[in-house]
Coordinates of C-alpha atoms and ligand atoms in Angstrom, one line a residue:
X16 CA -38.0 -3.4 -7.8
X17 CA -40.3 -6.2 -8.9
X18 CA -39.1 -8.2 -6.0
X19 CA -39.5 -5.4 -3.6
X20 CA -43.2 -4.8 -4.7
X21 CA -44.0 -8.4 -4.6
X22 CA -42.7 -8.9 -1.1
X23 CA -44.4 -5.8 0.1
X24 CA -47.7 -6.5 -1.5
X25 CA -47.9 -10.1 -0.4
X26 CA -47.4 -9.7 3.3
X27 CA -46.1 -6.5 4.5
X28 CA -43.1 -7.1 6.8
X29 CA -45.2 -6.4 9.9
X30 CA -42.7 -8.5 12.0
X31 CA -42.8 -6.0 14.8
X32 CA -46.5 -7.0 15.4
X33 CA -45.9 -10.7 14.6
X34 CA -46.6 -12.1 18.0
X35 CA -50.0 -13.5 16.8
X36 CA -50.5 -16.3 19.2
X37 CA -51.3 -19.5 17.5
X38 CA -53.9 -20.1 20.2
X39 CA -56.2 -17.7 18.2
X40 CA -56.3 -20.3 15.4
X41 CA -56.4 -23.2 17.6
X42 CA -59.2 -22.4 19.9
X43 CA -61.4 -22.4 16.9
X44 CA -60.7 -26.2 16.6
X45 CA -60.6 -27.4 20.2
X46 CA -63.2 -26.0 22.6
X47 CA -60.9 -25.3 25.5
X48 CA -63.8 -24.3 27.7
X49 CA -65.1 -27.8 27.8
X50 CA -65.0 -29.4 31.1
X51 CA -62.5 -32.4 31.0
X52 CA -61.5 -35.1 33.6
X53 CA -58.4 -37.2 33.8
X54 CA -56.4 -39.3 36.2
X55 CA -53.3 -37.5 37.0
X56 CA -51.5 -40.3 38.8
X57 CA -50.5 -43.7 37.3
X58 CA -53.3 -46.2 36.8
X59 CA -53.4 -49.2 39.2
X60 CA -53.3 -49.5 43.0
X61 CA -51.5 -46.8 45.0
X62 CA -51.6 -44.8 48.2
X63 CA -53.4 -41.9 46.6
X64 CA -55.0 -41.3 43.2
X65 CA -55.6 -37.7 41.9
X66 CA -58.7 -37.1 39.5
X67 CA -58.3 -33.8 37.8
X68 CA -61.1 -31.6 36.5
X69 CA -60.5 -28.4 34.4
X70 CA -62.6 -26.1 32.4
X71 CA -65.7 -24.0 32.7
X72 CA -68.0 -25.2 35.4
X73 CA -65.3 -27.5 37.1
X74 CA -66.1 -26.1 40.6
X75 CA -69.9 -26.5 40.2
X76 CA -69.5 -30.0 38.8
X77 CA -67.3 -30.9 41.7
X78 CA -69.9 -29.5 44.0
X79 CA -72.3 -32.1 42.8
X80 CA -70.3 -35.1 43.7
X81 CA -68.1 -33.8 46.6
X82 CA -69.5 -32.9 50.1
X83 CA -67.3 -31.1 52.6
X84 CA -67.0 -32.6 56.0
X85 CA -67.9 -29.2 57.4
X86 CA -71.3 -28.1 56.4
X87 CA -70.5 -24.5 56.6
X88 CA -67.9 -24.7 53.7
X89 CA -69.5 -24.2 50.4
X90 CA -67.3 -25.1 47.4
X91 CA -68.7 -22.3 45.2
X92 CA -67.7 -19.6 47.6
X93 CA -64.2 -20.8 48.4
X94 CA -61.1 -19.0 47.1
X95 CA -58.5 -20.6 45.0
X96 CA -55.9 -22.8 46.6
X97 CA -58.4 -24.1 49.2
X98 CA -58.1 -27.7 50.2
X99 CA -61.0 -29.3 52.0
X100 CA -61.8 -32.6 53.4
X101 CA -65.0 -34.5 52.6
X102 CA -66.5 -37.3 50.7
X103 CA -67.3 -38.2 47.1
X104 CA -70.7 -39.7 46.4
X105 CA -72.9 -40.9 43.4
X106 CA -74.6 -37.7 42.3
X107 CA -78.0 -39.6 41.8
X108 CA -78.3 -42.0 44.6
X109 CA -76.0 -40.1 47.1
X110 CA -74.2 -43.4 47.9
X111 CA -70.7 -42.7 49.2
X112 CA -67.7 -43.8 47.0
X113 CA -64.7 -42.6 48.9
X114 CA -63.5 -39.9 51.2
X115 CA -61.2 -37.4 49.6
X116 CA -59.2 -34.2 49.7
X117 CA -60.3 -31.5 47.3
X118 CA -57.9 -28.9 46.1
X119 CA -59.5 -25.9 44.2
X120 CA -57.9 -23.6 41.8
X121 CA -59.6 -20.6 40.4
X122 CA -58.8 -19.3 36.8
X123 CA -56.3 -18.1 35.8
X124 CA -54.2 -19.4 38.7
X125 CA -54.3 -23.0 37.9
X126 CA -52.0 -25.3 35.9
X127 CA -54.4 -24.9 32.8
X128 CA -55.3 -21.4 33.5
X129 CA -58.9 -22.5 33.9
X130 CA -61.0 -23.3 36.9
X131 CA -59.5 -26.6 38.2
X132 CA -60.3 -29.2 40.9
X133 CA -58.2 -32.0 42.0
X134 CA -59.7 -34.8 44.0
X135 CA -57.1 -36.9 46.1
X136 CA -58.8 -40.2 46.9
X137 CA -57.6 -43.7 47.7
X138 CA -55.5 -45.0 44.9
X139 CA -57.6 -48.0 43.7
X140 CA -58.9 -48.5 40.3
X141 CA -62.5 -49.1 41.3
X142 CA -62.5 -45.9 43.3
X143 CA -61.0 -43.9 40.5
X144 CA -63.4 -45.3 38.0
X145 CA -66.4 -44.6 40.1
X146 CA -65.4 -40.9 40.8
X147 CA -64.5 -40.3 37.1
X148 CA -68.0 -41.7 36.2
X149 CA -69.6 -39.3 38.5
X150 CA -67.6 -36.4 37.0
X151 CA -68.9 -37.4 33.6
X152 CA -72.4 -37.5 35.0
X153 CA -71.8 -34.0 36.2
X154 CA -71.0 -32.9 32.6
X155 CA -67.2 -33.6 32.2
X156 CA -65.6 -35.6 29.3
X157 CA -62.6 -37.7 29.4
X158 CA -59.4 -35.7 28.7
X159 CA -57.1 -36.6 25.8
X160 CA -53.5 -37.2 26.2
X161 CA -51.7 -34.0 27.2
X162 CA -54.8 -32.0 27.1
X163 CA -54.3 -30.3 30.5
X164 CA -50.8 -29.1 29.4
X165 CA -52.1 -28.3 25.9
X166 CA -54.6 -26.0 27.6
X167 CA -51.8 -24.5 29.7
X168 CA -50.0 -23.7 26.5
X169 CA -53.2 -22.4 24.5
X170 CA -54.0 -20.2 27.5
X171 CA -50.5 -18.7 27.6
X172 CA -49.5 -20.1 30.9
X173 CA -46.4 -21.7 29.2
X174 CA -44.9 -21.7 25.8
X175 CA -44.3 -24.7 23.7
X176 CA -40.8 -25.4 24.9
X177 CA -42.0 -25.4 28.5
X178 CA -44.8 -27.7 27.6
X179 CA -42.4 -30.1 26.2
X180 CA -40.2 -29.8 29.2
X181 CA -43.2 -31.2 31.3
X182 CA -43.1 -34.3 29.3
X183 CA -39.2 -34.3 29.6
X184 CA -39.4 -34.0 33.3
X185 CA -41.7 -36.9 33.7
X186 CA -39.6 -39.1 31.5
X187 CA -36.3 -38.1 32.9
X188 CA -34.2 -41.2 33.9
X189 CA -31.2 -39.5 35.4
X190 CA -30.6 -36.5 37.8
X191 CA -29.0 -34.5 35.0
X192 CA -31.9 -35.1 32.6
X193 CA -34.3 -34.0 35.2
X194 CA -32.2 -30.8 36.0
X195 CA -32.1 -30.0 32.2
X196 CA -35.8 -30.4 31.9
X197 CA -36.5 -28.3 35.0
X198 CA -34.4 -25.4 33.6
X199 CA -36.4 -25.7 30.2
X200 CA -39.7 -25.7 32.2
X201 CA -38.4 -22.6 34.1
X202 CA -38.2 -20.9 30.7
X203 CA -34.5 -20.7 30.1
X204 CA -34.8 -21.7 26.5
X205 CA -37.8 -19.5 26.1
X206 CA -35.7 -16.5 27.3
X207 CA -32.9 -17.3 24.9
X208 CA -35.2 -17.7 21.9
X209 CA -37.1 -14.3 22.9
X210 CA -33.7 -12.6 23.1
X211 CA -32.8 -13.9 19.6
X212 CA -36.2 -12.9 18.2
X213 CA -35.9 -9.5 19.7
X214 CA -32.5 -9.1 18.0
X215 CA -33.8 -10.2 14.6
X216 CA -37.0 -8.1 14.9
X217 CA -34.8 -5.1 15.5
X218 CA -32.9 -6.0 12.3
X219 CA -36.2 -6.6 10.4
X220 CA -37.6 -3.2 11.7
X221 CA -34.5 -1.4 10.5
X222 CA -34.8 -2.9 7.1
X223 CA -38.5 -1.9 6.9
X224 CA -38.1 1.6 8.0
X225 CA -35.3 2.1 5.4
X226 CA -37.6 0.8 2.7
X227 CA -40.7 2.7 3.8
X228 CA -39.1 6.0 4.9
X229 CA -35.9 6.0 2.8
X230 CA -36.5 9.8 2.4
X231 CA -36.5 10.5 6.0
X232 CA -34.0 8.0 7.5
X233 CA -31.7 7.5 4.5
X234 CA -30.5 4.2 3.0
X235 CA -30.1 1.1 5.0
X236 CA -27.3 1.0 7.3
X237 CA -25.5 -2.1 6.0
X238 CA -22.6 -2.4 8.6
X239 CA -25.1 -2.0 11.4
X240 CA -27.4 -4.7 9.9
X241 CA -24.3 -7.0 9.4
X242 CA -23.4 -6.5 13.1
X243 CA -26.9 -7.4 14.2
X244 CA -27.1 -10.5 12.0
X245 CA -23.5 -11.6 13.0
X246 CA -24.5 -11.3 16.7
X247 CA -27.8 -13.3 16.2
X248 CA -25.8 -16.1 14.2
X249 CA -23.3 -16.2 16.9
X250 CA -25.8 -16.7 19.6
X251 CA -27.7 -19.4 17.6
X252 CA -24.5 -21.2 16.9
X253 CA -23.6 -21.1 20.6
X254 CA -26.9 -22.7 21.5
X255 CA -26.4 -25.3 18.9
X256 CA -22.9 -26.1 20.0
X257 CA -24.1 -27.4 23.2
X258 CA -27.1 -29.3 21.8
X259 CA -25.1 -32.6 21.4
X260 CA -24.7 -33.0 25.2
X261 CA -28.3 -31.7 25.8
X262 CA -29.7 -34.4 23.4
X263 CA -27.7 -37.2 25.0
X264 CA -28.7 -36.0 28.5
X265 CA -32.4 -36.0 27.4
X266 CA -32.5 -39.0 25.2
X267 CA -29.6 -41.2 26.6
X268 CA -26.8 -42.6 24.5
X269 CA -26.8 -46.0 22.8
X270 CA -23.3 -47.6 22.9
X271 CA -22.4 -51.0 21.2
X272 CA -19.5 -53.2 21.7
X273 CA -18.3 -54.5 18.4
X274 CA -15.4 -56.7 17.3
X275 CA -14.4 -60.1 16.3
X276 CA -14.9 -63.0 18.8
X277 CA -12.7 -63.4 21.8
X278 CA -11.3 -59.9 21.9
X279 CA -12.9 -59.3 25.3
X280 CA -16.1 -57.4 24.5
X281 CA -18.3 -59.2 27.2
X282 CA -15.3 -58.7 29.7
X283 CA -15.5 -55.0 29.0
X284 CA -19.3 -55.1 29.3
X285 CA -19.0 -56.7 32.7
X286 CA -16.2 -54.3 33.8
X287 CA -18.2 -51.2 32.8
X288 CA -21.4 -52.6 34.5
X289 CA -19.3 -53.8 37.5
X290 CA -21.2 -57.1 37.5
X291 CA -20.9 -60.5 35.8
X292 CA -23.7 -59.9 33.5
X293 CA -22.4 -61.5 30.1
X294 CA -20.8 -64.8 29.9
X295 CA -17.0 -64.6 29.4
X296 CA -15.1 -67.7 28.1
X297 CA -12.0 -68.3 26.1
X298 CA -14.1 -69.9 23.4
X299 CA -15.0 -67.9 20.3
X300 CA -18.7 -67.7 19.8
X301 CA -19.8 -67.5 23.4
X302 CA -22.0 -64.4 23.1
X303 CA -24.7 -65.2 20.6
X304 CA -27.6 -63.0 21.6
X305 CA -27.5 -59.3 22.1
X306 CA -27.4 -58.2 25.7
X307 CA -28.6 -54.6 26.6
X308 CA -27.9 -53.1 29.9
X309 CA -28.5 -49.6 31.4
X310 CA -25.8 -47.7 33.3
X311 CA -25.1 -44.0 34.0
X312 CA -21.9 -42.3 33.0
X313 CA -21.5 -38.6 34.1
X314 CA -25.3 -38.2 34.3
X315 CA -26.0 -39.8 30.9
X316 CA -28.2 -42.7 30.6
X317 CA -26.3 -45.2 28.6
X318 CA -27.8 -48.3 26.9
X319 CA -24.8 -50.5 26.5
X320 CA -25.1 -53.5 24.2
X321 CA -22.8 -56.5 24.1
X322 CA -23.1 -58.4 20.8
X323 CA -22.0 -61.7 19.2
X324 CA -18.5 -61.4 17.8
X325 CA -18.7 -60.3 14.2
X326 CA -17.5 -63.1 12.1
X327 CA -18.7 -65.4 9.3
X328 CA -20.4 -67.9 11.5
X329 CA -21.3 -71.3 10.3
X330 CA -23.7 -72.2 13.1
X331 CA -27.2 -70.8 12.1
X332 CA -27.9 -69.6 15.7
X333 CA -24.7 -67.8 15.9
X334 CA -25.3 -66.2 12.4
X335 CA -28.5 -64.8 13.6
X336 CA -26.5 -63.3 16.5
X337 CA -24.0 -61.8 14.2
X338 CA -26.9 -60.2 12.1
X339 CA -28.3 -58.8 15.2
X340 CA -24.9 -57.5 16.3
X341 CA -24.5 -55.7 13.0
X342 CA -27.9 -54.0 13.4
X343 CA -27.0 -52.9 16.9
X344 CA -23.7 -51.5 16.0
X345 CA -24.9 -49.6 13.0
X346 CA -27.9 -48.1 15.0
X347 CA -25.7 -47.1 17.9
X348 CA -24.8 -43.5 18.7
X349 CA -21.3 -44.8 19.6
X350 CA -19.5 -48.1 18.5
X351 CA -16.7 -49.3 20.7
X352 CA -14.6 -51.2 18.4
X353 CA -12.6 -53.7 20.3
X354 CA -9.3 -55.2 19.1
X355 CA -7.2 -57.8 21.0
X356 CA -3.9 -55.8 21.6
X357 CA -2.0 -59.0 22.4
X358 CA -2.7 -60.3 18.8
X359 CA -2.5 -57.1 17.0
X360 CA -4.7 -56.0 14.1
X361 CA -5.8 -58.8 11.9
X362 CA -7.4 -58.9 8.5
X363 CA -10.7 -59.9 10.0
X364 CA -10.5 -56.7 12.2
X365 CA -9.9 -54.7 9.2
X366 CA -12.9 -56.0 7.5
X367 CA -15.2 -55.5 10.5
X368 CA -14.2 -52.0 11.2
X369 CA -16.3 -51.0 8.1
X370 CA -19.5 -51.9 10.1
X371 CA -18.4 -50.0 13.1
X372 CA -17.7 -47.0 10.8
X373 CA -21.5 -46.8 10.1
X374 CA -22.4 -46.0 13.8
X375 CA -22.9 -42.4 15.0
X376 CA -19.3 -42.4 16.2
X377 CA -16.5 -44.8 16.8
X378 CA -13.8 -45.3 19.6
X379 CA -11.2 -48.1 19.0
X380 CA -10.3 -49.9 22.1
X381 CA -7.1 -51.9 22.2
X382 CA -8.1 -54.3 24.8
X383 CA -5.9 -56.7 26.9
X384 CA -3.2 -54.2 27.1
X385 CA -2.2 -55.8 30.4
X386 CA -0.7 -58.6 28.3
X387 CA 1.8 -56.3 26.3
X388 CA 4.4 -53.8 27.2
X389 CA 3.7 -50.1 27.4
X390 CA 6.0 -49.5 24.3
X391 CA 4.0 -52.0 22.2
X392 CA 0.7 -50.4 23.3
X393 CA 1.9 -47.0 22.3
X394 CA 3.2 -48.3 18.9
X395 CA -0.1 -50.1 18.2
X396 CA -2.1 -47.1 19.3
X397 CA -0.1 -44.9 16.7
X398 CA -1.1 -46.8 13.7
X399 CA -4.3 -48.8 14.7
X400 CA -6.9 -46.2 13.4
X401 CA -5.3 -45.8 10.0
X402 CA -4.8 -49.6 9.7
X403 CA -8.5 -50.1 10.4
X404 CA -9.6 -47.5 7.9
X405 CA -10.9 -45.5 11.0
X406 CA -8.7 -42.5 10.6
X407 CA -9.5 -39.8 13.1
X408 CA -11.2 -42.0 15.5
X409 CA -10.2 -41.9 19.1
X410 CA -8.0 -44.8 20.3
X411 CA -7.7 -46.1 23.9
X412 CA -5.5 -48.7 25.5
X413 CA -7.6 -50.6 27.9
X414 CA -7.9 -53.8 29.9
X415 CA -10.9 -55.6 31.2
X416 CA -8.6 -57.6 33.5
X417 CA -5.8 -55.3 34.8
X418 CA -4.1 -52.0 34.1
X419 CA -4.9 -49.6 32.6
X420 CA -8.5 -50.6 33.3
X421 CA -11.7 -49.2 31.8
X422 CA -11.5 -45.5 32.9
X423 CA -10.6 -44.2 29.4
X424 CA -13.9 -45.9 28.1
X425 CA -16.0 -44.0 30.4
X426 CA -14.3 -40.8 29.6
X427 CA -14.7 -41.4 25.9
X428 CA -18.4 -42.2 26.3
X429 CA -18.9 -39.0 28.3
X430 CA -17.0 -36.9 25.7
X431 CA -19.0 -38.4 22.9
X432 CA -22.2 -37.1 24.7
X433 CA -20.5 -33.6 24.8
X434 CA -20.2 -33.5 21.0
X435 CA -17.6 -30.9 20.5
X436 CA -16.7 -30.8 24.1
X437 CA -18.6 -27.6 25.0
X438 CA -19.1 -27.0 28.7
X439 CA -22.7 -26.6 29.6
X440 CA -22.1 -25.4 33.3
X441 CA -22.0 -21.7 32.5
X442 CA -25.1 -21.4 30.4
X443 CA -28.7 -21.3 31.6
X444 CA -30.3 -22.9 28.5
X445 CA -29.2 -26.1 26.9
X446 CA -31.1 -27.3 23.8
X447 CA -31.8 -31.0 24.0
X448 CA -34.8 -31.6 21.9
X449 CA -34.3 -32.7 18.2
X450 CA -37.2 -30.5 17.2
X451 CA -35.6 -27.5 18.8
X452 CA -32.2 -28.4 17.2
X453 CA -33.8 -28.6 13.8
X454 CA -35.4 -25.2 14.3
X455 CA -32.2 -23.6 15.3
X456 CA -30.4 -25.1 12.4
X457 CA -32.9 -23.6 10.0
X458 CA -32.8 -20.3 11.8
X459 CA -29.0 -20.3 11.5
X460 CA -29.3 -21.0 7.7
X461 CA -31.6 -18.2 7.2
X462 CA -29.6 -15.6 9.2
X463 CA -26.5 -16.7 7.3
X464 CA -28.3 -16.0 4.0
X465 CA -29.5 -12.7 5.3
X466 CA -26.0 -11.8 6.3
X467 CA -24.7 -12.7 2.8
X468 CA -27.3 -10.4 1.2
X469 CA -26.3 -7.6 3.6
X470 CA -22.6 -8.1 2.9
X471 CA -23.3 -8.0 -0.8
X472 CA -25.4 -4.7 -0.4
X473 CA -28.4 -6.3 -1.9
X474 CA -31.6 -4.3 -1.6
X475 CA -33.0 -4.7 1.9
X476 CA -35.9 -6.9 0.8
X477 CA -33.6 -9.8 0.2
X478 CA -32.3 -9.8 3.9
X479 CA -35.9 -9.2 5.1
X480 CA -37.1 -12.4 3.6
X481 CA -34.5 -14.4 5.4
X482 CA -34.8 -12.6 8.6
X483 CA -38.5 -13.5 8.5
X484 CA -37.6 -17.1 7.7
X485 CA -35.3 -17.1 10.8
X486 CA -38.1 -15.6 13.0
X487 CA -40.6 -18.2 11.9
X488 CA -38.0 -21.0 12.6
X489 CA -37.4 -19.6 16.1
X490 CA -41.1 -19.3 16.7
X491 CA -41.4 -23.0 16.1
X492 CA -39.4 -23.5 19.4
X493 CA -41.8 -21.5 21.6
X494 CA -44.9 -22.1 19.7
X495 CA -45.6 -18.7 18.0
X496 CA -45.4 -20.1 14.5
X497 CA -46.3 -23.8 14.8
X498 CA -49.0 -25.4 12.8
X499 CA -51.7 -27.4 14.5
X500 CA -50.5 -30.7 13.4
X501 CA -47.0 -30.1 15.1
X502 CA -48.9 -29.2 18.3
X503 CA -51.0 -32.3 17.9
X504 CA -47.9 -34.5 17.5
X505 CA -46.3 -33.0 20.5
X506 CA -49.2 -33.4 22.9
X507 CA -50.2 -37.0 21.6
X508 CA -46.9 -38.2 23.3
X509 CA -48.1 -37.1 26.7
X510 CA -49.9 -39.4 29.1
X511 CA -53.6 -38.9 29.8
X512 CA -54.1 -36.8 32.8
X513 CA -51.0 -34.6 32.2
Ligands
LIG613 N1 -5.6 -60.8 30.1 C1 -6.8 -60.3 29.6 N2 -7.7 -61.3 29.3 C2 -8.9 -60.8 28.8 C3 -9.2 -59.4 28.8 N3 -10.4 -59.2 28.3 C4 -10.9 -60.5 28.0 N4 -10.0 -61.4 28.3 C5 -10.1 -62.8 28.1 O1 -10.4 -63.1 26.8 C6 -11.3 -64.1 26.5 C7 -12.4 -63.7 25.7 O2 -13.2 -62.7 26.5 P1 -14.7 -62.4 26.2 O3 -15.0 -61.2 27.0 O4 -15.6 -63.6 26.2 O5 -14.6 -62.0 24.6 P2 -15.7 -61.6 23.6 O6 -15.9 -62.9 22.8 O7 -15.2 -60.5 22.7 O8 -17.0 -61.3 24.3 C8 -11.6 -64.6 28.0 O9 -10.9 -65.7 28.4 C9 -11.4 -63.4 28.8 O10 -11.0 -63.7 30.2 C10 -8.1 -58.5 29.2 O11 -8.2 -57.2 29.2 N5 -7.0 -58.9 29.6
LIG614 MG1 -18.8 -62.2 24.3

């Protein structure tokens, strides 16, 4: 009873009316009406540069520095989405700066939701600087990184996960990563999260009604609550199941070749890159520095590192290389631990496997299988992981020189990115951002606690607290419940002008 009272007094579970936009708090800190200006294209010379103005008075400010070619066209009277040709001039002297195309957007139908003007001019840094200076003379101030997108979020044009997708789409290095970001920008994740929140708000409302109106509606229907919570938990876990691949697609995967000297690490690197990148020689200690190269496997941006053979090197330079190699292996998402199959597993291999075991994941590669019989390879593969103290790790027979080749390595890298092997093809939303993964984990934890309370037939308040915890966690993804410093951190990673 005491708990019930406490919960209800402190903050009545008004979850149904919980969609209080963070914008309300935030607009008090940032004056989003202010006129801002930023270069939307990359700095430096280019065919075209786009200077973007947004905020109250954007069109009037533009009218001060831009003169349409046709004297009959008045900027202030033009409808949204108009594009006009003209020139930009110094607002005091009238001296021409450049010719330009002006695109006009009227609130709320613009990227930011405010009045916006984009000036497409010649892409030279002197031109851009001069135009930006004139916009400042006309009352604008320089935009902070990500401020245009931040305004789009604060004005409710997009939610936080969509704003993050804007940064992802700009940063995408592979076709798959771009596709993933576009889906998020289209709101695929927002929709899944909204559905989850809807489910949980339903559960919270049922609890609340049973507390407030137990006389009219009777006691809490526990089996129904359990069902609701089970469904929510299942849906969160399904989203999480695919997050490993999502994260790999978004952030790429770091893969390091590890093993003692001369087992064929550099040869495998070259084979995977299909180029003679690393020096290969029969002499141990050839590779001394770390070599990083980019490649794509199944749409995943892989950073592959070849390293110095791990051994107790006497040569001081090689020793530095060995230290770097260890760092690379430990930091990698996946270590490819290479063993010379024609030699078998040595004591040195056993010692070094411990370093590989500290990477995010390990695959044991029995290299030079072209030199041994198929039977010996099968025998070696059967015992290698246990012998190396890497029980449970995947083992592949490979060869940099002949059959069976390197196909199995590419498959292993691809499935390492899949995490539990979930297939993403059927689903619209794939979670890829660590921040979202953490929020979903925390939501799952809260729902599991609520479920436990329901199963034990505890008073409704117990489940209600955890359901609210889950709702808060989910709100972090779309931005309903984030704090200002999280928002600040997200947008400071954006480039200026975006
Ligand atoms: N037969 C055969 N020789 C290989 C294979 N991989 C590497 N080698 C040879 O093994 C030696 C050492 O190779 P290297 O790639 O420099 O080994 P690392 O020290 O581990 O980088 C070189 O002479 C390679 O030609 C393989 O799969 N089959
Ligand atoms: Mg080497």
